[in-house]
CSV table of C-alpha atoms in Angstrom, one decimal:
chain,number,residue,atom,x,y,z
M,165,MET,CA,86.1,85.0,92.9
M,166,ALA,CA,84.3,85.0,96.4
M,167,ALA,CA,86.4,84.7,99.5
M,168,VAL,CA,87.1,81.4,101.2
M,169,PRO,CA,84.5,81.1,104.1
M,170,THR,CA,86.8,78.6,106.0
M,171,TRP,CA,90.3,77.5,105.1
M,172,THR,CA,90.9,73.8,105.3
M,173,GLY,CA,94.1,72.0,104.3
M,174,ARG,CA,92.3,71.2,101.0
M,175,GLU,CA,91.9,74.9,100.1
M,176,ALA,CA,95.4,75.9,101.4
M,177,ASN,CA,97.0,73.2,99.3
M,178,ALA,CA,94.9,74.5,96.2
M,179,LEU,CA,96.3,77.9,96.7
M,180,ARG,CA,99.9,76.4,97.1
M,181,GLN,CA,99.5,74.6,93.7
M,182,ALA,CA,97.9,77.6,92.1
M,183,LEU,CA,101.0,79.6,93.2
M,184,ARG,CA,103.3,76.8,91.8
M,185,MET,CA,105.0,76.7,95.0
M,186,SER,CA,106.7,73.8,96.7
M,187,VAL,CA,105.7,72.8,100.3
M,188,THR,CA,108.9,74.7,101.5
M,189,GLY,CA,108.5,77.7,99.4
M,190,PHE,CA,104.8,78.2,100.6
M,191,ALA,CA,105.7,77.5,104.1
M,192,GLU,CA,108.3,80.3,103.9
M,193,HIS,CA,105.9,82.6,102.2
M,194,LEU,CA,103.4,82.2,105.2
M,195,GLY,CA,105.8,82.1,107.8
M,196,ALA,CA,104.4,78.6,108.8
M,197,ALA,CA,106.3,75.6,109.5
M,198,ARG,CA,107.0,73.3,106.7
M,199,ARG,CA,105.6,70.3,108.5
M,200,THR,CA,102.3,72.2,109.2
M,201,VAL,CA,102.0,72.8,105.2
M,202,ALA,CA,102.8,69.3,104.5
M,203,LYS,CA,100.1,68.3,106.9
M,204,TRP,CA,97.5,70.5,104.9
M,205,SER,CA,98.7,68.7,101.7
M,206,SER,CA,98.2,65.1,103.3
M,207,GLN,CA,95.0,65.6,105.3
M,208,GLY,CA,93.0,68.1,103.1
M,209,ASN,CA,89.7,69.0,104.6
M,210,LYS,CA,90.3,67.0,107.9
M,211,VAL,CA,92.5,70.0,108.9
M,212,HIS,CA,90.9,73.2,109.9
M,213,LEU,CA,93.3,76.1,110.3
M,214,ARG,CA,93.9,78.5,113.0
M,215,ALA,CA,92.3,81.9,113.0
M,216,ASP,CA,95.8,83.8,112.4
M,217,MET,CA,96.6,81.5,109.4
M,218,GLN,CA,93.2,81.8,107.9
M,219,ALA,CA,93.8,85.7,107.8
M,220,ALA,CA,97.3,85.2,106.4
M,221,LEU,CA,95.9,82.8,103.6
M,222,ASP,CA,93.0,85.5,103.0
M,223,THR,CA,95.7,88.2,102.5
M,224,VAL,CA,97.9,85.9,100.2
M,225,LEU,CA,94.9,85.0,98.0
M,226,ALA,CA,93.6,88.7,97.8
M,227,ARG,CA,97.1,89.4,96.5
M,228,THR,CA,97.3,87.0,93.7
M,229,THR,CA,96.9,87.9,90.0
M,230,PRO,CA,93.8,86.8,88.0
M,231,ASP,CA,95.5,83.9,86.5
M,232,VAL,CA,96.4,82.4,90.0
M,233,ARG,CA,92.9,83.0,91.3
M,234,GLU,CA,91.5,81.1,88.3
M,235,ARG,CA,93.8,78.2,88.8
M,236,PHE,CA,92.8,78.1,92.5
M,237,ALA,CA,89.1,78.0,91.8
M,238,ALA,CA,89.6,75.3,89.3
M,239,LEU,CA,91.7,73.2,91.8
M,240,VAL,CA,89.1,73.9,94.6
M,241,ARG,CA,86.2,72.7,92.2
M,242,ALA,CA,88.1,69.8,91.1
M,243,GLY,CA,89.5,68.7,94.4
M,244,THR,CA,93.2,68.9,94.9
M,245,SER,CA,95.6,65.9,95.1
M,246,ASP,CA,97.2,64.8,98.3
M,247,ALA,CA,100.5,64.3,96.5
M,248,LEU,CA,103.0,67.1,96.1
M,249,ALA,CA,103.2,69.0,93.0
M,250,ASP,CA,105.2,67.7,90.0
M,251,PRO,CA,108.9,68.3,90.9
M,252,ALA,CA,109.2,69.9,87.5
M,253,THR,CA,107.0,72.8,88.5
M,254,LEU,CA,108.8,73.5,91.8
M,255,PRO,CA,111.3,76.4,92.3
M,256,VAL,CA,115.0,75.2,92.2
M,257,ARG,CA,116.7,75.8,95.8
M,258,ASN,CA,119.6,74.8,97.6
M,259,THR,CA,119.4,72.9,100.8
M,260,HIS,CA,121.5,72.5,103.9
M,261,THR,CA,121.1,70.8,107.1
M,262,HIS,CA,120.7,72.6,110.5
M,263,THR,CA,121.9,71.3,113.7
M,264,GLY,CA,119.9,71.0,116.9
M,265,GLY,CA,116.1,70.0,117.1
M,266,GLY,CA,112.9,72.2,117.2
M,267,GLY,CA,112.6,76.0,117.6
M,268,ILE,CA,113.1,78.2,114.7
M,269,ASN,CA,114.5,75.4,112.6
M,270,ASP,CA,111.1,74.0,112.5
M,271,PHE,CA,109.9,76.8,110.3
M,272,ASP,CA,113.2,77.5,108.4
M,273,SER,CA,114.4,74.1,107.7
M,274,ASP,CA,114.6,72.3,104.3
M,275,GLY,CA,115.4,75.6,102.6
M,276,ASP,CA,118.2,77.9,102.1
M,277,VAL,CA,117.3,80.7,104.7
M,278,ARG,CA,120.8,82.3,104.2
M,279,ARG,CA,119.5,83.2,100.7
M,280,ARG,CA,116.1,84.5,102.0
M,281,ASP,CA,116.0,88.2,103.3
M,282,LEU,CA,113.2,89.7,105.3
M,283,LEU,CA,109.8,88.4,103.8
M,284,THR,CA,109.4,87.2,100.3
M,285,GLY,CA,107.1,89.7,98.3
M,286,MET,CA,107.1,92.4,100.9
M,287,THR,CA,106.0,95.7,99.6
M,288,ILE,CA,106.3,98.8,101.5
M,289,SER,CA,104.9,102.3,100.8
M,290,GLY,CA,105.0,105.5,102.5
M,291,ILE,CA,108.3,105.0,104.4
M,292,THR,CA,110.3,108.1,104.5
M,293,ARG,CA,111.7,109.4,101.2
M,294,PRO,CA,114.2,109.3,99.4
M,295,ASN,CA,115.6,106.0,100.8
M,296,ALA,CA,112.6,103.8,100.8
M,297,ALA,CA,113.3,102.2,97.5
M,298,THR,CA,116.9,101.4,98.5
M,299,LEU,CA,115.7,99.9,101.8
M,300,LEU,CA,113.1,97.9,100.2
M,301,GLN,CA,115.6,96.5,97.6
M,302,VAL,CA,118.1,95.5,100.2
M,303,LEU,CA,115.3,93.8,102.3
M,304,VAL,CA,113.7,91.6,99.6
M,305,ALA,CA,116.6,90.9,97.1
M,306,PRO,CA,118.3,87.6,97.4
M,307,ARG,CA,121.9,87.9,98.7
M,308,PRO,CA,124.7,87.1,96.3
M,309,ARG,CA,126.3,83.6,97.0
M,310,ASN,CA,129.7,85.2,98.0
M,311,ASP,CA,127.9,87.5,100.5
M,312,GLU,CA,126.6,84.8,103.1
M,313,PRO,CA,125.7,86.2,106.4
M,314,VAL,CA,127.7,85.1,109.5
M,315,ALA,CA,126.7,84.5,113.0
M,316,LEU,CA,126.9,87.3,115.6
M,317,PRO,CA,128.1,86.9,119.3
M,318,LEU,CA,125.0,86.6,121.4
M,319,ARG,CA,125.9,89.6,123.5
M,320,GLN,CA,126.2,91.9,120.2
M,321,PHE,CA,122.9,90.3,118.7
M,322,ALA,CA,121.0,91.2,121.8
M,323,ARG,CA,122.5,94.7,121.7
M,324,ASP,CA,121.4,95.0,118.1
M,325,VAL,CA,117.8,93.8,118.7
M,326,ALA,CA,117.5,96.2,121.6
M,327,ALA,CA,118.8,99.0,119.3
M,328,ALA,CA,116.2,98.2,116.7
M,329,LYS,CA,113.4,98.4,119.5
M,330,ILE,CA,114.7,101.6,120.8
M,331,ALA,CA,114.8,103.0,117.3
M,332,TYR,CA,111.4,101.8,116.6
M,333,GLN,CA,110.1,103.4,119.8
M,334,ALA,CA,111.8,106.8,118.9
M,335,CYS,CA,110.2,106.6,115.4
M,336,ARG,CA,113.3,106.5,113.7
M,337,TYR,CA,112.1,104.2,111.0
M,338,GLU,CA,114.8,104.4,108.5
M,339,GLN,CA,117.2,103.3,111.3
M,340,VAL,CA,115.0,100.4,112.0
M,341,PHE,CA,115.1,99.2,108.4
M,342,ALA,CA,118.8,99.6,108.3
M,343,GLY,CA,119.0,97.5,111.4
M,344,LEU,CA,116.8,94.8,110.1
M,345,VAL,CA,118.8,94.5,107.0
M,346,ALA,CA,121.8,93.6,109.1
M,347,LEU,CA,120.1,91.4,111.8
M,348,LEU,CA,117.5,89.3,110.0
M,349,PRO,CA,120.1,87.5,107.8
M,350,ALA,CA,122.3,86.8,110.9
M,351,LEU,CA,119.6,85.2,112.9
M,352,GLU,CA,119.6,81.7,111.7
M,353,PRO,CA,123.4,81.4,111.8
M,354,THR,CA,123.4,83.0,115.4
M,355,ARG,CA,120.9,80.4,116.4
M,356,ALA,CA,122.8,77.6,114.8
M,357,ASP,CA,125.9,78.5,116.8
M,358,ALA,CA,124.1,78.8,120.1
M,359,GLU,CA,123.5,75.7,122.3
M,360,GLY,CA,121.3,75.1,125.4
M,361,GLU,CA,120.2,78.0,127.4
M,362,GLN,CA,121.8,80.3,124.8
M,363,ARG,CA,119.5,78.8,122.2
M,364,ALA,CA,116.4,79.8,124.2
M,365,GLN,CA,117.8,83.3,124.5
M,366,VAL,CA,118.2,83.6,120.7
M,367,ASP,CA,114.7,82.3,120.3
M,368,ALA,CA,113.5,85.1,122.6
M,369,LEU,CA,115.5,87.7,120.7
M,370,ALA,CA,114.2,86.4,117.5
M,371,SER,CA,110.6,86.8,118.8
M,372,ASP,CA,111.4,90.5,119.6
M,373,LEU,CA,112.9,91.0,116.2
M,374,TYR,CA,110.1,89.7,114.3
M,375,HIS,CA,107.9,91.9,116.7
M,376,VAL,CA,109.8,95.0,115.4
M,377,VAL,CA,109.3,93.6,111.7
M,378,GLY,CA,105.6,93.3,112.3
M,379,SER,CA,105.2,96.5,114.1
M,380,VAL,CA,106.9,98.8,111.5
M,381,LEU,CA,105.2,96.9,108.7
M,382,LEU,CA,101.8,97.9,110.3
M,383,LYS,CA,103.1,101.6,110.5
M,384,VAL,CA,103.8,101.7,106.7
M,385,GLY,CA,100.4,99.9,106.0
M,386,ASP,CA,101.5,96.5,105.0
M,387,LYS,CA,99.1,94.6,107.0
M,388,GLY,CA,99.3,91.1,105.4
M,389,MET,CA,103.1,90.8,105.8
M,390,ALA,CA,102.9,92.1,109.4
M,391,LEU,CA,100.6,89.1,110.1
M,392,ILE,CA,103.3,86.8,108.8
M,393,ALA,CA,106.0,88.7,110.8
M,394,ALA,CA,103.8,88.3,113.8
M,395,GLU,CA,103.3,84.4,113.1
M,396,ARG,CA,107.2,84.2,113.1
M,397,SER,CA,107.5,85.9,116.4
M,398,THR,CA,104.9,83.8,118.0
M,399,ARG,CA,106.6,80.7,116.9
M,400,ALA,CA,110.1,81.9,118.0
M,401,ALA,CA,108.5,82.8,121.3
M,402,SER,CA,107.0,79.3,121.8
M,403,SER,CA,110.5,77.8,121.1
M,404,SER,CA,112.0,80.0,123.7
M,405,GLN,CA,109.5,78.5,126.3
M,406,ASP,CA,109.4,81.6,128.3
M,407,PRO,CA,105.9,82.6,129.3
M,408,VAL,CA,106.6,86.4,129.3
M,409,VAL,CA,108.2,86.2,125.8
M,410,MET,CA,105.2,84.3,124.6
M,411,GLY,CA,102.9,86.9,126.0
M,412,ALA,CA,104.9,89.5,124.5
M,413,SER,CA,104.7,88.0,121.1
M,414,ALA,CA,101.0,87.6,121.5
M,415,ARG,CA,100.7,91.5,121.6
M,416,ILE,CA,101.9,91.8,117.9
M,417,MET,CA,99.7,89.2,116.8
M,418,THR,CA,96.7,90.8,118.2
M,419,HIS,CA,97.7,94.1,116.5
M,420,ALA,CA,98.3,92.3,113.2
M,421,LEU,CA,94.8,90.5,113.4
M,422,MET,CA,93.1,93.8,114.3
M,423,SER,CA,94.8,95.4,111.3
M,424,ASN,CA,93.6,92.8,109.0
M,425,GLY,CA,89.9,93.0,110.1
M,426,HIS,CA,90.0,90.2,112.6
M,427,SER,CA,89.0,92.1,115.7
M,428,ASN,CA,87.0,89.4,117.5
M,429,GLN,CA,89.9,86.8,117.1
M,430,ALA,CA,92.4,89.5,118.3
M,431,GLN,CA,90.2,90.1,121.4
M,432,GLN,CA,90.1,86.4,122.2
M,433,LEU,CA,93.7,86.0,121.8
M,434,ALA,CA,94.7,88.9,123.9
M,435,GLU,CA,92.3,87.7,126.7
M,436,ALA,CA,93.5,84.1,126.4
M,437,ALA,CA,97.2,85.1,126.3
M,438,ALA,CA,96.8,87.5,129.4
M,439,GLU,CA,95.1,84.6,131.3
M,440,THR,CA,97.9,82.1,130.2
M,441,LEU,CA,100.5,84.6,131.4
M,442,ARG,CA,98.9,85.2,134.6
M,443,ARG,CA,98.5,81.4,135.5
M,444,GLY,CA,102.1,80.7,134.3
M,445,THR,CA,103.9,83.6,136.2
M,446,ARG,CA,101.5,84.6,138.9
M,447,LEU,CA,102.7,88.0,137.8
M,448,ALA,CA,105.5,87.8,140.0
M,449,SER,CA,107.9,89.9,138.1
M,450,THR,CA,107.5,93.6,136.8
M,451,ASP,CA,108.0,92.1,133.2
M,452,ALA,CA,105.0,89.7,133.6
M,453,VAL,CA,102.9,92.6,135.0
M,454,ALA,CA,103.7,95.0,132.3
M,455,VAL,CA,103.1,92.3,129.5
M,456,TYR,CA,99.9,91.2,131.2
M,457,GLY,CA,98.6,94.8,131.1
M,458,ALA,CA,99.6,95.7,127.7
M,459,LEU,CA,97.8,92.5,126.5
M,460,LEU,CA,94.6,93.5,128.2
M,461,LEU,CA,95.1,97.0,126.6
M,462,ARG,CA,95.3,95.4,123.1
M,463,GLY,CA,92.3,93.2,124.0
M,464,ALA,CA,90.4,96.4,124.8
M,465,ILE,CA,91.0,98.1,121.5
M,466,ALA,CA,90.1,95.0,119.7
M,467,ALA,CA,86.8,94.9,121.8
M,468,ALA,CA,86.3,98.6,120.9
M,469,ARG,CA,86.8,98.0,117.1
M,470,ASP,CA,84.2,95.1,117.4
M,471,ASP,CA,81.9,97.8,119.1
M,472,ASN,CA,81.8,95.8,122.3
M,473,ARG,CA,81.9,98.6,124.7
M,474,ASP,CA,81.3,96.8,127.9
M,475,HIS,CA,84.2,94.3,127.2
M,476,ALA,CA,86.5,97.1,126.3
M,477,LYS,CA,85.7,99.0,129.6
M,478,ALA,CA,86.2,95.7,131.6
M,479,MET,CA,89.6,95.1,130.1
M,480,LEU,CA,90.6,98.8,130.5
M,481,ASP,CA,89.7,98.5,134.1
M,482,GLU,CA,91.7,95.3,134.5
M,483,ALA,CA,94.7,96.9,132.8
M,484,SER,CA,94.3,99.9,135.3
M,485,HIS,CA,94.6,97.5,138.2
M,486,ALA,CA,97.6,96.0,136.5
M,487,ALA,CA,99.2,99.5,136.2
M,488,ASP,CA,98.3,100.2,140.0
M,489,ARG,CA,100.2,97.0,140.8
M,490,LEU,CA,103.1,97.9,138.7
M,491,GLY,CA,103.3,101.3,140.3
M,492,TYR,CA,105.3,103.5,137.6
M,493,ASP,CA,105.2,104.3,134.0
M,494,GLY,CA,108.0,102.0,132.5
M,495,ASN,CA,109.2,100.2,129.6
M,496,GLU,CA,109.4,96.6,130.8
M,497,ARG,CA,109.6,94.3,128.0
M,498,TRP,CA,109.1,97.2,125.6
M,499,THR,CA,105.5,97.7,126.3
M,500,GLY,CA,105.8,101.4,127.7
M,501,PHE,CA,103.1,100.1,130.2
M,502,GLY,CA,101.8,102.1,133.1
M,503,ALA,CA,99.0,104.3,134.3
M,504,THR,CA,99.7,106.8,131.6
M,505,ASN,CA,99.7,104.3,129.0
M,506,VAL,CA,96.1,103.0,130.1
M,507,LEU,CA,95.0,106.6,129.9
M,508,LEU,CA,96.3,106.8,126.2
M,509,HIS,CA,94.3,103.8,125.3
M,510,ARG,CA,91.2,105.3,126.9
M,511,VAL,CA,91.6,108.2,124.5
M,512,ASN,CA,92.0,105.7,121.5
M,513,ILE,CA,89.0,103.6,122.6
M,514,ALA,CA,86.7,106.6,123.0
M,515,LEU,CA,87.8,107.7,119.5
M,516,THR,CA,87.2,104.2,118.0
M,517,LEU,CA,83.6,104.2,119.6
M,518,GLY,CA,82.9,107.5,117.9
M,519,ASP,CA,82.9,109.8,120.9
M,520,ALA,CA,85.5,112.4,119.8
M,521,GLY,CA,84.5,114.8,122.5
M,522,THR,CA,85.4,112.2,125.3
M,523,ALA,CA,88.6,111.4,123.6
M,524,ILE,CA,89.6,115.2,123.6
M,525,ALA,CA,88.6,115.3,127.4
M,526,LEU,CA,90.7,112.3,128.2
M,527,ALA,CA,93.6,113.5,126.4
M,528,ARG,CA,93.6,116.7,128.3
M,529,GLN,CA,94.3,114.6,131.4
M,530,VAL,CA,97.4,113.0,130.0
M,531,PRO,CA,100.7,114.1,131.6
M,532,LEU,CA,102.9,114.8,128.6
M,533,ASP,CA,106.0,114.9,130.6
M,534,LYS,CA,105.4,111.1,131.5
M,535,LEU,CA,105.4,110.3,127.9
M,536,GLY,CA,109.0,109.4,127.5
M,537,LEU,CA,108.6,107.3,124.3
M,538,ALA,CA,108.2,109.4,121.0
M,539,GLU,CA,106.1,106.8,119.3
M,540,ARG,CA,103.5,106.9,122.2
M,541,LYS,CA,103.5,110.9,122.3
M,542,ALA,CA,103.1,111.1,118.6
M,543,SER,CA,100.3,108.4,118.5
M,544,LEU,CA,98.5,110.4,121.1
M,545,LEU,CA,98.8,113.6,119.1
M,546,VAL,CA,97.6,111.7,115.9
M,547,ASP,CA,94.5,110.3,118.0
M,548,VAL,CA,93.9,114.1,119.1
M,549,ALA,CA,94.0,115.4,115.5
M,550,ARG,CA,91.5,112.6,114.5
M,551,ALA,CA,89.2,113.6,117.4
M,552,TYR,CA,89.2,117.1,116.6
M,553,THR,CA,88.7,116.5,112.9
M,554,GLN,CA,85.7,114.2,113.7
M,555,TRP,CA,84.5,117.1,116.0
M,556,GLY,CA,84.7,119.7,113.3
M,557,ARG,CA,87.7,121.6,115.0
M,558,TYR,CA,89.8,121.6,112.0
M,559,GLU,CA,92.2,124.2,112.9
M,560,HIS,CA,93.0,122.4,116.2
M,561,GLY,CA,93.3,119.0,114.4
M,562,LEU,CA,95.9,120.6,112.2
M,563,TYR,CA,97.8,122.0,115.2
M,564,ALA,CA,97.8,118.5,116.8
M,565,LEU,CA,99.3,117.1,113.4
M,566,ARG,CA,102.0,119.7,113.5
M,567,SER,CA,102.7,119.0,117.0
M,568,ALA,CA,103.0,115.3,116.2
M,569,TYR,CA,105.4,116.2,113.4
M,570,GLU,CA,107.7,118.1,115.7
M,571,VAL,CA,107.8,115.0,117.9
M,572,ALA,CA,108.3,112.4,115.4
M,573,PRO,CA,108.5,113.6,111.8
M,574,GLU,CA,109.1,110.1,110.4
M,575,GLU,CA,105.9,108.9,112.1
M,576,ILE,CA,103.9,111.5,110.3
M,577,ARG,CA,105.5,110.9,107.0
M,578,CYS,CA,104.9,107.2,106.8
M,579,ARG,CA,101.6,106.5,108.5
M,580,PRO,CA,98.4,106.0,106.2
M,581,THR,CA,96.3,107.1,109.1
M,582,VAL,CA,98.0,110.6,109.2
M,583,GLN,CA,97.7,110.7,105.4
M,584,ARG,CA,93.9,110.1,105.7
M,585,ILE,CA,93.5,112.9,108.4
M,586,ALA,CA,95.4,115.3,106.1
M,587,SER,CA,93.2,114.5,103.1
M,588,ASP,CA,90.1,114.9,105.3
M,589,LEU,CA,91.3,118.2,106.4
M,590,ALA,CA,92.2,119.3,102.9
M,591,VAL,CA,88.6,118.6,101.8
M,592,LEU,CA,86.8,119.9,104.7
M,593,THR,CA,88.6,123.2,105.4
M,594,ARG,CA,88.3,126.6,103.8
M,595,GLY,CA,90.3,129.7,103.5
M,596,HIS,CA,93.4,130.2,105.3
M,597,VAL,CA,93.0,126.9,107.3
M,598,ARG,CA,92.9,124.9,103.9
M,599,SER,CA,96.1,126.8,102.8
M,600,ALA,CA,97.8,126.0,105.9
M,601,VAL,CA,96.6,122.3,105.6
M,602,PHE,CA,98.4,122.1,102.2
M,603,ASP,CA,101.5,124.1,103.4
M,604,PHE,CA,101.9,121.6,106.2
M,605,ALA,CA,101.4,118.6,104.0
M,606,GLN,CA,103.9,119.9,101.6
M,607,HIS,CA,106.4,120.4,104.3
M,608,ALA,CA,105.8,117.1,105.8
M,609,GLY,CA,106.0,115.2,102.5
M,610,ILE,CA,102.3,114.1,102.8
M,611,ARG,CA,100.2,113.7,99.6
M,612,VAL,CA,96.7,115.2,99.9
């Protein structure tokens, strides 16, 4: 069936009923607040959904079976009822009562979060073998009743979230997944045990945690579920009421929107979030400056993907001013932001705009000794490999891929972008270079 041009509450409710989900189940599947989904059900076409939720529903619909799509089309044609579905069709669940008001409980309440793991229906492909299947099973399988997660002390929870961030930036993705397996089930019990200022700290940590989830899902190519993780990060950040945390969470949302083909919305979100952060903090802290600059860089990439050269350049230049204001290459709020980071984005944007020669020239200016994060160094080398491949310098492209593999082997094994470059090189090269491409792909575990 044709895509939905604009999602209103009516179409969203039709999709929920076609999937035979309860309001609570559908809210959890989307990473939305239960009251939001209930509002769609009660107000129908009077409610027009936000761009990020439109994208999430696009993804959910695209992944449905033909039977579900047929039911959805019939419900849309007939007009869906404002009433909830017949209780006999709803999944059986256990309920419990949370303490406190607002925050994360708003989107996890009225359901047994302790029996839910990472994200329902998540699929991961391409993560380093042979442990991918085991990790996936642990992440998505319901926990047995006798294995209920327990709250963690706040200090330990903060350390574990930081460890997940560090492992992600070091491209140790198997370690990231192992950390998520332990952390995500403990999130809600930890928050339930927190009060007052500690509750806001847990909200901020939850935003960072879902940021990692979204980021690693984007690495392995699961764009739709990354968008849902980004939505959860955004909502947890809002509960924290910390403008820097909210700005940081907007970064993963812009990235997820871009990856799902919504570059214009991503650009607008990045620009708006950066301006909100500037007004709310006056950029009085290094954290605020770093997140502000990182948001501008995300917006610049989104503008380039939308072929808006002038806007991309303007946002890059403003990010450069922010880097000058910061004065050093750091990793405040896990941004890796600084003048070198701006230069890395100039490389990527030149490549995005189809100027491989400029991308190579800019890449030669990058001071590699200032790239302390393996993820950033590997991403630069992957961009260089793409540029050389576009430029017809295939042997140089292969060399860049090999260099990236030496820096971060898990990054090279899992990223769909790398697999596409390797496949292109396998097709485009001849003779000893082609043999070298196949040797490298076999060694790195890449299918070509």
